[in-house]
Tab-separated table of C-alpha atoms in Angstrom:
chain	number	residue	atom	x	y	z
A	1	UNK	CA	-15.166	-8.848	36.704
A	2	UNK	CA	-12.781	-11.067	34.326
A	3	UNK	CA	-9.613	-10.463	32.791
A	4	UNK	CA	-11.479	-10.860	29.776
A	5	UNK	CA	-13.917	-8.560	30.302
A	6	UNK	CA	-11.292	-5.959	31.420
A	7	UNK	CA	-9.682	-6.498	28.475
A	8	UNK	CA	-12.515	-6.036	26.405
A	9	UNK	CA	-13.522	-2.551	28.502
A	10	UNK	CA	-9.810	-1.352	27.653
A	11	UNK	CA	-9.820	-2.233	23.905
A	12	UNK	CA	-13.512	-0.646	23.330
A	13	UNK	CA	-11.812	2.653	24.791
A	14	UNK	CA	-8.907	2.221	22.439
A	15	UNK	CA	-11.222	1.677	19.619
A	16	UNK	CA	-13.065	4.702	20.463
A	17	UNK	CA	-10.124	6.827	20.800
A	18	UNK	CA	-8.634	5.866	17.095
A	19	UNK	CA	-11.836	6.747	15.606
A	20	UNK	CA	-11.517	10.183	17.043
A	21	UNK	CA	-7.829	10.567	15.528
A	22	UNK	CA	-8.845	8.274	12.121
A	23	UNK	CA	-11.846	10.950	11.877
A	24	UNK	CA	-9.158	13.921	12.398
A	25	UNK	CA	-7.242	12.795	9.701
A	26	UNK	CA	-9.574	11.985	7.518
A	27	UNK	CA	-10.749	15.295	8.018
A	28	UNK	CA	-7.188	16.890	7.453
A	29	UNK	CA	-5.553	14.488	4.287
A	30	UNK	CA	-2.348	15.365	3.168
A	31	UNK	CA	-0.962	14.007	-0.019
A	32	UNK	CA	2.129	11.946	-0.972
A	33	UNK	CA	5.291	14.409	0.173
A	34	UNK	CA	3.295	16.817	1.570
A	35	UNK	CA	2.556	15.007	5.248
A	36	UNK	CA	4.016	17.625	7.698
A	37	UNK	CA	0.836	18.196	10.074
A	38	UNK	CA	0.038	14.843	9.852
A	39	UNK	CA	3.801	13.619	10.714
A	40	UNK	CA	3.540	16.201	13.706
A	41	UNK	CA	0.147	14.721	14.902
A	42	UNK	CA	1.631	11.502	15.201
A	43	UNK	CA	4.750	12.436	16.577
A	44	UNK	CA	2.892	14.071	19.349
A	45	UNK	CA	1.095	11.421	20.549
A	46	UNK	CA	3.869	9.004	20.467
A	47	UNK	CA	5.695	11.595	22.685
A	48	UNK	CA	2.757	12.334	25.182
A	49	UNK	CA	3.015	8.114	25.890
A	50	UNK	CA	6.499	8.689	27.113
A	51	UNK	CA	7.766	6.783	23.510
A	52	UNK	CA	11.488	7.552	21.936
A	53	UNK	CA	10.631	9.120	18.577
A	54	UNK	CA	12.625	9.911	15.434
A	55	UNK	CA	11.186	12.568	13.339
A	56	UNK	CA	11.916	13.581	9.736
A	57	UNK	CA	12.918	10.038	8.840
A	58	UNK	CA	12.963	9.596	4.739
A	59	UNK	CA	10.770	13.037	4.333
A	60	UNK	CA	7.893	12.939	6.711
A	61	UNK	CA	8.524	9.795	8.482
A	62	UNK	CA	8.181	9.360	12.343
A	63	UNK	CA	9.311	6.818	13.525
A	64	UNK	CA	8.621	5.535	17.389
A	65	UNK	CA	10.819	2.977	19.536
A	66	UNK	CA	9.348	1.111	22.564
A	67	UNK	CA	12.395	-1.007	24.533
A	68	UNK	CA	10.395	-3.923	26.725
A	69	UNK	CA	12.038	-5.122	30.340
A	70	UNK	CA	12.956	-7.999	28.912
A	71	UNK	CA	15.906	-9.400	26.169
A	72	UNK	CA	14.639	-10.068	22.530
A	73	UNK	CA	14.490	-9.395	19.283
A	74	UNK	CA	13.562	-6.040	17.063
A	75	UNK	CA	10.157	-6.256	15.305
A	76	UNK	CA	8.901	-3.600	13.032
A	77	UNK	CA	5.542	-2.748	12.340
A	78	UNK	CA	4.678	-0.396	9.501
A	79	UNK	CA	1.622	2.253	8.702
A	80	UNK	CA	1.718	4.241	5.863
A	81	UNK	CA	-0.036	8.098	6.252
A	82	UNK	CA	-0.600	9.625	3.056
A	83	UNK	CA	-3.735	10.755	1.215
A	84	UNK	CA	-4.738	10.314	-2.360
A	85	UNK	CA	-5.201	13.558	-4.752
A	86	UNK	CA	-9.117	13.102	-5.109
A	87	UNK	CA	-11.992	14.915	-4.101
A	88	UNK	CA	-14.195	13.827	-0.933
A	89	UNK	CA	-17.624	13.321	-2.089
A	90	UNK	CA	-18.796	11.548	1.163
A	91	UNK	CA	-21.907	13.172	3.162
A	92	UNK	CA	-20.500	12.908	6.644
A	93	UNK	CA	-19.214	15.028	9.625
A	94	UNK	CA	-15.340	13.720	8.704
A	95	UNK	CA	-15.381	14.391	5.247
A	96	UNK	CA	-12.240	15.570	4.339
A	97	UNK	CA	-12.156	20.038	4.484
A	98	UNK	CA	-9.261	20.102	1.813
A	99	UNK	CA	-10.398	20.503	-1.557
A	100	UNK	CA	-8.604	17.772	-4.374
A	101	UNK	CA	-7.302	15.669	-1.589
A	102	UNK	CA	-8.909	12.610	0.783
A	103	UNK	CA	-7.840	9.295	2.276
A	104	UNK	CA	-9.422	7.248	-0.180
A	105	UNK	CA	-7.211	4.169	0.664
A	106	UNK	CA	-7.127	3.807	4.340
A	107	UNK	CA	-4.147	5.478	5.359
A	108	UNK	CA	-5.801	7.205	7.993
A	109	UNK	CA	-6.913	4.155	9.836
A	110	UNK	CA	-3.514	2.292	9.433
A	111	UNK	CA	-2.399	5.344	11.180
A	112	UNK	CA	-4.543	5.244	13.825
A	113	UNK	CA	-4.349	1.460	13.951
A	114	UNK	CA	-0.799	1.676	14.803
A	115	UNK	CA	-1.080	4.425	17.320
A	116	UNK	CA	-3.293	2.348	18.699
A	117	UNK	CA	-0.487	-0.344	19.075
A	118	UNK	CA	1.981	1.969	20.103
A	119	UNK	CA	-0.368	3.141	22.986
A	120	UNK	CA	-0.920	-0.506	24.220
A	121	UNK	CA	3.072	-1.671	23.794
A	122	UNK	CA	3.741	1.705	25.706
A	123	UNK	CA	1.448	0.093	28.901
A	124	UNK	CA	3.000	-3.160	28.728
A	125	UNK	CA	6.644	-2.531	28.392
A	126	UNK	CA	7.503	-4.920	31.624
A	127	UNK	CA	5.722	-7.598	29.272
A	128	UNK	CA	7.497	-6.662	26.280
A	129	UNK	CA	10.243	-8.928	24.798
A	130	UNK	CA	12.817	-6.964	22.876
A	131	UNK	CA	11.688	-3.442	21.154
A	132	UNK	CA	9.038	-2.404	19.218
A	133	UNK	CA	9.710	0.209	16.412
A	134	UNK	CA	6.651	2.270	14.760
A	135	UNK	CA	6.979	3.550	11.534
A	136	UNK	CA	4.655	6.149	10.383
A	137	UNK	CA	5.920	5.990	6.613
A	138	UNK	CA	5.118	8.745	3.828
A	139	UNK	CA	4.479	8.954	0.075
A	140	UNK	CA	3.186	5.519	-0.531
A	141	UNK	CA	1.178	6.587	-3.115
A	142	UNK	CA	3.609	8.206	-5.205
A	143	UNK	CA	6.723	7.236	-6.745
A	144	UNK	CA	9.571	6.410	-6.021
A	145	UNK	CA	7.692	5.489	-2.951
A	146	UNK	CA	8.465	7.078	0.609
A	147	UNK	CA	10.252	3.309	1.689
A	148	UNK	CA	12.905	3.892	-0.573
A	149	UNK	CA	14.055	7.223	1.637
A	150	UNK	CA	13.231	5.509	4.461
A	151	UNK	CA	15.537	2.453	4.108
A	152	UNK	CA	18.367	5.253	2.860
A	153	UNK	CA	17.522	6.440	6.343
A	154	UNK	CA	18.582	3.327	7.826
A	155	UNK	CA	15.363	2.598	9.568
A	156	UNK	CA	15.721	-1.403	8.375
A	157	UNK	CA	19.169	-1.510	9.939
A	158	UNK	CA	19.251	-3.829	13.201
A	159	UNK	CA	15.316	-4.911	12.378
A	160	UNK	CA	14.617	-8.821	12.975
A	161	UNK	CA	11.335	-8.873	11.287
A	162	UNK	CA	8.856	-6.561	9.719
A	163	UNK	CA	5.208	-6.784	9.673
A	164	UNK	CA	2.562	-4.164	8.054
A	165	UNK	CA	-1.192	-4.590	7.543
A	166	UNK	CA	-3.807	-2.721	4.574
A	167	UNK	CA	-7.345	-2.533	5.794
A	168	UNK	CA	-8.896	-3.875	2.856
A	169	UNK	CA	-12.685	-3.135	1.964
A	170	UNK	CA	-13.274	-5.767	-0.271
A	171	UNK	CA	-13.011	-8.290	2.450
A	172	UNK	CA	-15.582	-7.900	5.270
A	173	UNK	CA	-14.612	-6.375	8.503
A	174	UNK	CA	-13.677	-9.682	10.846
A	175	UNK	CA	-11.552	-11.364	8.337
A	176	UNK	CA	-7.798	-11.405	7.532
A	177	UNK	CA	-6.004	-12.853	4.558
A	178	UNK	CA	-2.610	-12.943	3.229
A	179	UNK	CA	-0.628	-15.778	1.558
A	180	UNK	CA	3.313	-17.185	1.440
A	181	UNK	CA	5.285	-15.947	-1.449
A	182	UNK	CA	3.868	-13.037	-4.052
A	183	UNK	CA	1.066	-11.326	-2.656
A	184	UNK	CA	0.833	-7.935	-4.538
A	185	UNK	CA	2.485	-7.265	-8.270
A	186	UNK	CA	5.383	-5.061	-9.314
A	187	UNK	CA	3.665	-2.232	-11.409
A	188	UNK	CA	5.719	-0.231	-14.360
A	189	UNK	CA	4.673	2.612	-15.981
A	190	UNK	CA	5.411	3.692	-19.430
A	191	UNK	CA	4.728	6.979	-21.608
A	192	UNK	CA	5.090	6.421	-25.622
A	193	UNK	CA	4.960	9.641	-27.915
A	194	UNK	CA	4.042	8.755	-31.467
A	195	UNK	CA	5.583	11.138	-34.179
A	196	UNK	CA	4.417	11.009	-38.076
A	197	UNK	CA	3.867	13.441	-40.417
A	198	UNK	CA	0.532	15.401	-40.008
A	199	UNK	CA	-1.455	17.436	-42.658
A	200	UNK	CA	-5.347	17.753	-44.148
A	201	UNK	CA	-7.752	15.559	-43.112
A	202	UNK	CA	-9.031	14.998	-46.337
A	203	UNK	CA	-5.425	14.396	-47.882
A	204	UNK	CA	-4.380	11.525	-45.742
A	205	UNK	CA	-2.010	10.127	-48.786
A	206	UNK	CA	0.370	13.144	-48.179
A	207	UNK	CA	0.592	12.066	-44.243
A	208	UNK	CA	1.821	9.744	-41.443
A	209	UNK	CA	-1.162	9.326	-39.213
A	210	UNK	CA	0.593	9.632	-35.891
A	211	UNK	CA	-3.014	8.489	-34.632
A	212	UNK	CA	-4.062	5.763	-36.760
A	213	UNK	CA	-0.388	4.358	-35.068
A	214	UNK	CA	-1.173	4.973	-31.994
A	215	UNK	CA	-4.734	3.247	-32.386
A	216	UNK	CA	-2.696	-0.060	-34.133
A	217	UNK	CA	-0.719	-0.289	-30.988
A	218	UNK	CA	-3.062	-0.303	-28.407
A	219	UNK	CA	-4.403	-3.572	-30.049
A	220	UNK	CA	-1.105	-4.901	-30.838
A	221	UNK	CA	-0.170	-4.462	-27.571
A	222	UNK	CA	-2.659	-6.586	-26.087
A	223	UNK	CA	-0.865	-9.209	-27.552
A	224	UNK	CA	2.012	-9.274	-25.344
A	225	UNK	CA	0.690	-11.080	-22.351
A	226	UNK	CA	-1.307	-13.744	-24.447
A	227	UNK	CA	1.615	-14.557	-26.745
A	228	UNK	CA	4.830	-13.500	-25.550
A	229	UNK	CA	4.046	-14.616	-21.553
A	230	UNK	CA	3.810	-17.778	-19.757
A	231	UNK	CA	0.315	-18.482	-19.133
A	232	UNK	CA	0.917	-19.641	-15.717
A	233	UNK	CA	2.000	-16.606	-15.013
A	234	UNK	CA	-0.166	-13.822	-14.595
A	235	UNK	CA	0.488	-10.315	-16.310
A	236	UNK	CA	-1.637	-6.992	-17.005
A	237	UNK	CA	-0.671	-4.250	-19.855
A	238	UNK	CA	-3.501	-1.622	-19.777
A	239	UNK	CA	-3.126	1.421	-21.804
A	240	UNK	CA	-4.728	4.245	-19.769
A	241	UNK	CA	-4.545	7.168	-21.910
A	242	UNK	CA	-4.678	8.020	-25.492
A	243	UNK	CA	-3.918	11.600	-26.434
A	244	UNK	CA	-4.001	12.844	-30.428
A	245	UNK	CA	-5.432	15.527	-32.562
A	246	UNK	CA	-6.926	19.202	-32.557
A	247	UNK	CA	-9.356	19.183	-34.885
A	248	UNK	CA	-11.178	16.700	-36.748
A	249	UNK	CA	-10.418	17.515	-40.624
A	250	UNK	CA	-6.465	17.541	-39.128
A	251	UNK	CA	-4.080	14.369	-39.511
A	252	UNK	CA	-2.385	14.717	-35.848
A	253	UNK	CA	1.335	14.541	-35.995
A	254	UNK	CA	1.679	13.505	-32.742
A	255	UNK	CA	-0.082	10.882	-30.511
A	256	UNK	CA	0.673	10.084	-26.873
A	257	UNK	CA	-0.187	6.678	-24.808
A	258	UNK	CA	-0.021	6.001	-21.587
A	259	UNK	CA	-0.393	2.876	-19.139
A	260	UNK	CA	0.710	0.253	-16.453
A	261	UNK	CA	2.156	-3.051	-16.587
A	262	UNK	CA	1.905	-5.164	-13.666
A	263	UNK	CA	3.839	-8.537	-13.150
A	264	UNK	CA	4.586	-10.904	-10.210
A	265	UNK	CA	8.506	-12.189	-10.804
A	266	UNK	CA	11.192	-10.487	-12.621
A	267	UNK	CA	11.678	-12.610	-15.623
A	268	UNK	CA	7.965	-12.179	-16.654
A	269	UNK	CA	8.737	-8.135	-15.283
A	270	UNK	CA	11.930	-8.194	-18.122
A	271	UNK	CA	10.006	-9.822	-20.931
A	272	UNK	CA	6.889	-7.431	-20.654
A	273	UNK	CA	9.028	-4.985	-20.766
A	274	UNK	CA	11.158	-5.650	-23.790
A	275	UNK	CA	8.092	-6.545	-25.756
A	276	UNK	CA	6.717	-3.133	-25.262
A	277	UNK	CA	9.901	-1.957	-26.412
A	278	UNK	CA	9.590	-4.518	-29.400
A	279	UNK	CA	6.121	-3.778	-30.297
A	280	UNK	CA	6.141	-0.410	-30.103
A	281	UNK	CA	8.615	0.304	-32.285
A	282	UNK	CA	7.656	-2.370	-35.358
A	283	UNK	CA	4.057	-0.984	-35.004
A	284	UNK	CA	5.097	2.917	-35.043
A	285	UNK	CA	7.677	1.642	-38.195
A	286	UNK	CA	4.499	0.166	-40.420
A	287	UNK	CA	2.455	3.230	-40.347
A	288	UNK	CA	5.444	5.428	-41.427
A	289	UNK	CA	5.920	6.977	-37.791
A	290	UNK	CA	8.454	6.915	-35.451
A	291	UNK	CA	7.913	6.163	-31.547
A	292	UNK	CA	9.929	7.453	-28.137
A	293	UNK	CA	9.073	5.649	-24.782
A	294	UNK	CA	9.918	6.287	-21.117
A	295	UNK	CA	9.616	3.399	-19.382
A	296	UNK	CA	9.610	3.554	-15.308
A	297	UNK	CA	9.930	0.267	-13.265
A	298	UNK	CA	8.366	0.819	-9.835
A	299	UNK	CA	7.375	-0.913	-7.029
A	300	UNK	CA	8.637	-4.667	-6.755
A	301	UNK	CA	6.336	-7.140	-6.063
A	302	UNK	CA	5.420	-7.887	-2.233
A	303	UNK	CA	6.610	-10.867	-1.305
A	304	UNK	CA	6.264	-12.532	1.695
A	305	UNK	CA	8.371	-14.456	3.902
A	306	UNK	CA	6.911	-18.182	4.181
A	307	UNK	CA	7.201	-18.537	7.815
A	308	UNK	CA	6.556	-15.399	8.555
A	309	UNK	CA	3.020	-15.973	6.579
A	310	UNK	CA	2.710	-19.351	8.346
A	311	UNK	CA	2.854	-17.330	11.844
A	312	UNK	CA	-0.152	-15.191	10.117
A	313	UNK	CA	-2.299	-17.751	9.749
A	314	UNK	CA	-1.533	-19.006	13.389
A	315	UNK	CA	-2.285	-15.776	14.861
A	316	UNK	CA	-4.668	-14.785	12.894
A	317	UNK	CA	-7.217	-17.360	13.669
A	318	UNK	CA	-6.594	-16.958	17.680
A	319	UNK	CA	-7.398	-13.292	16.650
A	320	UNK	CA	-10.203	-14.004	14.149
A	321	UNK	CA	-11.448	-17.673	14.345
A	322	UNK	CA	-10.567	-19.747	11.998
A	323	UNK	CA	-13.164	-19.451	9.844
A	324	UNK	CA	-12.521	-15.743	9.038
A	325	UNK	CA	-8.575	-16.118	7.962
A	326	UNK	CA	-8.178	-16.927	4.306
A	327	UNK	CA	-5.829	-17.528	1.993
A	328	UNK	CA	-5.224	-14.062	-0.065
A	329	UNK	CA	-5.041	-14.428	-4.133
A	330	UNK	CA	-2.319	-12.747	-6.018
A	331	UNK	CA	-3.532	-8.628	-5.771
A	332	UNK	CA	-3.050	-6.752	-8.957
A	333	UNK	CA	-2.499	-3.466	-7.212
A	334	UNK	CA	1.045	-2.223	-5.525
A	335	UNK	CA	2.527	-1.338	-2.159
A	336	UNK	CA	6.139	0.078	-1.288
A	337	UNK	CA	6.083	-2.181	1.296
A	338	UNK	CA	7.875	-4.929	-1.128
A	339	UNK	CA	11.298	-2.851	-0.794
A	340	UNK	CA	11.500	-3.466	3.225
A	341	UNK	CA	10.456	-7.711	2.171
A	342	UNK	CA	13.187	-7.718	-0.018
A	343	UNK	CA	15.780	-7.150	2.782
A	344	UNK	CA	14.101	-8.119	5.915
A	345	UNK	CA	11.689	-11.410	6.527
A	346	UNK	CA	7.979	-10.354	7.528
A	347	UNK	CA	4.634	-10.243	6.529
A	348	UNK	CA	2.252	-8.176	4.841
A	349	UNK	CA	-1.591	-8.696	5.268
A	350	UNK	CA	-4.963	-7.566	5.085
A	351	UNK	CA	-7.953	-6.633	7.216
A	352	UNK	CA	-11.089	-6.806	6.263
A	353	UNK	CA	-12.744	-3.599	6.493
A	354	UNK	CA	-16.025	-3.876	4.520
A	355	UNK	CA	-19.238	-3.160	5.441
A	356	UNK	CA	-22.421	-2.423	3.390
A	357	UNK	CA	-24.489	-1.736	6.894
A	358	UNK	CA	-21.984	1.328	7.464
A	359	UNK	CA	-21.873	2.386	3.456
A	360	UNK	CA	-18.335	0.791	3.711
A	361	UNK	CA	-18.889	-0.859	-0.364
A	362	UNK	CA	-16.856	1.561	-2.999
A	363	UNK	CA	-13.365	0.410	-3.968
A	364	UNK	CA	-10.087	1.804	-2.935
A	365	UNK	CA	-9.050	5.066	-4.457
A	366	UNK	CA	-13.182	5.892	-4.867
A	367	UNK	CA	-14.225	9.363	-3.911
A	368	UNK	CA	-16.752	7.686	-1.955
A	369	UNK	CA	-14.711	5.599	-0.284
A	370	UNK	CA	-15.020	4.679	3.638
A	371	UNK	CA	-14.440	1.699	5.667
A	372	UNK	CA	-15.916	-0.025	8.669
A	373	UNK	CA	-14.001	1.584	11.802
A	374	UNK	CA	-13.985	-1.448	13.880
A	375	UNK	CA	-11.276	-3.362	11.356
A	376	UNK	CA	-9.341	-0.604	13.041
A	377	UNK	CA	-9.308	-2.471	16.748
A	378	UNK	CA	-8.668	-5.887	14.794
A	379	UNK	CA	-5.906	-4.268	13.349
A	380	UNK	CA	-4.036	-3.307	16.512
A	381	UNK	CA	-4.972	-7.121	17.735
A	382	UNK	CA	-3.711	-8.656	14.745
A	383	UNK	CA	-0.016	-6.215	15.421
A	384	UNK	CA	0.166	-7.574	18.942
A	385	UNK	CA	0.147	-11.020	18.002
A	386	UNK	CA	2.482	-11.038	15.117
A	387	UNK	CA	5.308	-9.135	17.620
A	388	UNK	CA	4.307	-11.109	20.177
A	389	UNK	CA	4.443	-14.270	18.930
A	390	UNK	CA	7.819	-13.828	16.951
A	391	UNK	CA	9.281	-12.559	20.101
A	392	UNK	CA	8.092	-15.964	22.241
A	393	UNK	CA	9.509	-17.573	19.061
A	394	UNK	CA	12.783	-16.283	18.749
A	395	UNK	CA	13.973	-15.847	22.433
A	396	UNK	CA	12.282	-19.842	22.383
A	397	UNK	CA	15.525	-19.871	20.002
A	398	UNK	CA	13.469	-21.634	17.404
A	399	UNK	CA	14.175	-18.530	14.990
A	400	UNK	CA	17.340	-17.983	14.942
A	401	UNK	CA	19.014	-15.081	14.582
C-alpha cells in the first residue's frame, strides 16, 4: 500500500471522527458568553492527545499549545465555538435539543475542524517546526466580540502569524477563496429615538409626528452612501427596525430606528458615521421633533496580510487544484477575527461548504442551515499547509522575523 493511500485511510478516519464531535455540538449549541460545556468538550480532547492547554482564556476560551522537535516560529490557528440565538428547524438526528439556540453559522465544524488539526500536529510533533497554538475562541457573534478578551489575555503575545478559516456555504464544498487586503467590512450599529409631540389622530395640526420623522429619515438616509461616499468605495446603511405608535387614531410621540452600517476603510467608516449624525438631526429638526442616537462602532474590517494571502493561494491549490481556489470579493458580513489582523500578519479564508445533494443551500444564520461535512477534512488540510508552509518559509529565513 502507498503513502498516499495511507494517508488517505488516516484522513477518512479523521473525517469521520469530527463529524461525530461536529454532530455533538451541533446537537448541544451554546450561545455567545454562554460556551462552558462546549469549552470543556474541547479542552478534554486536547488533553486526552497529551496537548498543553490553557483554559478560561478571554471568557470561555481554550486555548491548546503543540511544541514540534524542531526550532521555528509560532503560528496560530483560530476556530471560533459559539452558536447563534435561533431556533433549529432542521429534520435530522443532530438537530440541535436546546430550544432558541443552534449553530447556524458553522461554528461547530470550525471546531471540529481544528480539533481535527490539533489531533494530527499532536502525531507529528518530531515533524513539527516551531509550535502550534489552538485557539478555541468565544462570543464571535456578539459584541464586543470574544477576540477583544482574548488579546487582553495576551494570547497574540509571542505569535508569528495567525491564520483562521469560515466554512462558507455559498461556495461549494472543494473550493477555497480569500483575497489580499479587505476581505470582510467593519459593521456599526446605531439606535435613533425620535421625540415630537403626540396627540389625536385626527388633530395632526396640534402635533409633532414623531413617526412621519422617523418615516422622512429612513429615505433621507439612503442618501448617504450615494451622495456623501466615494463611489469606489463600497458602503451599506440599512435601517432594520422601525418602531412607533399604539393605536391608529394616535399621533405617536415617540419613534425608534434601528440598523447597521457596514464600511471597508476608516475614512469612509468616519464619514458614514458623521452623516448619520448630520442627517438625523436636520431631518428630526424639519418635522418639529427632536432625535437622540447611540451609535456603536464594532468589528473592524478583516484585513489581510498580502503575503500571507499570496501563501493562500499557493497552498491552496496543492490542497484544492487550481481550479477550485478563487479570488474572494469584498464580504459584506463581519468577523472578530479583524482585531488579531490588525496586530499580527495572517490570513483569513474560506471553505467551501455547499452542497445542494446534502440539503447544504440556506444562508448563514438560516434556521435551516447545514453544511456539507466533508469541507470539514479540507479544512484541517488547508490548516496544515498554511503552518507548514510558513514554518519551511521562515526557518528558510525568507520571512524574517
Amino acid at each position: 500500500m502507498t503513502q498516499h493511500a495511507i494517508d488517505k485511510i488516516w484522513f477518512d478516519r479523521l473525517q469521520e471522527n469530527m463529524v461525530e464531535w461536529r454532530r455533538h455540538l451541533h446537537k448541544n449549541p451554546e450561545i455567545s458568553f454562554q460556551e462552558s460545556k462546549t469549552a470543556a468538550f474541547v479542552a478534554d480532547k486536547l488533553e486526552s492527545w497529551g496537548i498543553e492547554i490553557r483554559r478560561q482564556v478571554g471568557g470561555h476560551g481554550v486555548v491548546g499549545t503543540i511544541r514540534g522537535a524542531k526550532p521555528g516560529p509560532v503560528v496560530l490557528l483560530r476556530a471560533d465555538m459559539d452558536a447563534l440565538p435561533i431556533q433549529d428547524e432542521k429534520e435530522c438526528e443532530y438537530r440541535s435539543s436546546v430550544d432558541g439556540a443552534m449553530h447556524a453559522c458553522g461554528h461547530d465544524g470550525h471546531t471540529s475542524a481544528l480539533l481535527g488539526t490539533a489531533y494530527y500536529f499532536s502525531l507529528n510533533r518530531d515533524e513539527l517546526q516551531g509550535e502550534i497554538r489552538l485557539l478555541f475562541q468565544p462570543a464571535e457573534e456578539l459584541l464586543p466580540g470574544g477576540a477583544v478578551s482574548v488579546i487582553k489575555d495576551g494570547i497574540l503575545e509571542g505569535k508569528d502569524v495567525i491564520y483562521g478559516i469560515h466554512l462558507w456555504t455559498p461556495f461549494p464544498v472543494g473550493t477555497a477563496a480569500s483575497c489580499a487586503g479587505p476581505l470582510m467590512a467593519a459593521a456599526d450599529d446605531f439606535y435613533i429615538e425620535i421625540t415630537g409631540k403626540g396627540g389625536h389622530g385626527g388633530m395632526p395640526q396640534s402635533t409633532n409626528d414623531s413617526v412621519v420623522a422617523g418615516s422622512a429619515l429612513v429615505m433621507q438616509l439612503q442618501s448617504v452612501v450615494s451622495r456623501s461616499v466615494d463611489p469606489l468605495r463600497p458602503a451599506v446603511l440599512t435601517v432594520g427596525t422601525i418602531q412607533g405608535g399604539s393605536a391608529q387614531n394616535v399621533i405617536a410621540e415617540t419613534c425608534r430606528l434601528s440598523g447597521t452600517i457596514r464600511t471597508f476603510d476608516e475614512e469612509t467608516r468616519t464619514v458614514m458615521k458623521e452623516r448619520l449624525h448630520e442627517v438625523t438631526e436636520l431631518t428630526a429638526a424639519t418635522y418639529g421633533t427632536t432625535a437622540q442616537v447611540r451609535y456603536i462602532m464594532g468589528y473592524p474590517p478583516v484585513v489581510n496580510d498580502t503575503h500571507e494571502a499570496s501563501r493562500f493561494f499557493n497552498e491552496a491549490k496543492s490542497v484544492f487544484g487550481e481550479e477550485n481556489v478563487q479570488k474572494a470579493s469584498k464580504l459584506m458580513p463581519a468577523e472578530d477575527f479583524a482585531y488579531y489582523l490588525e496586530r499580527v500578519p495572517g490570513c483569513f479564508m474560506f471553505v467551501g461548504a455547499g452542497n445542494p445533494v446534502k440539503g447544504a443551500v440556506y444562508p448563514h444564520h438560516h434556521p435551516k442551515f447545514d453544511f456539507d461535512e466533508d469541507a470539514m477534512i479540507n479544512a484541517v488540510r488547508l490548516f496544515i499547509a498554511m503552518s507548514t508552509g510558513y514554518a519551511a518559509e521562515r526557518n528558510a529565513g525568507a520571512i524574517k522575523g
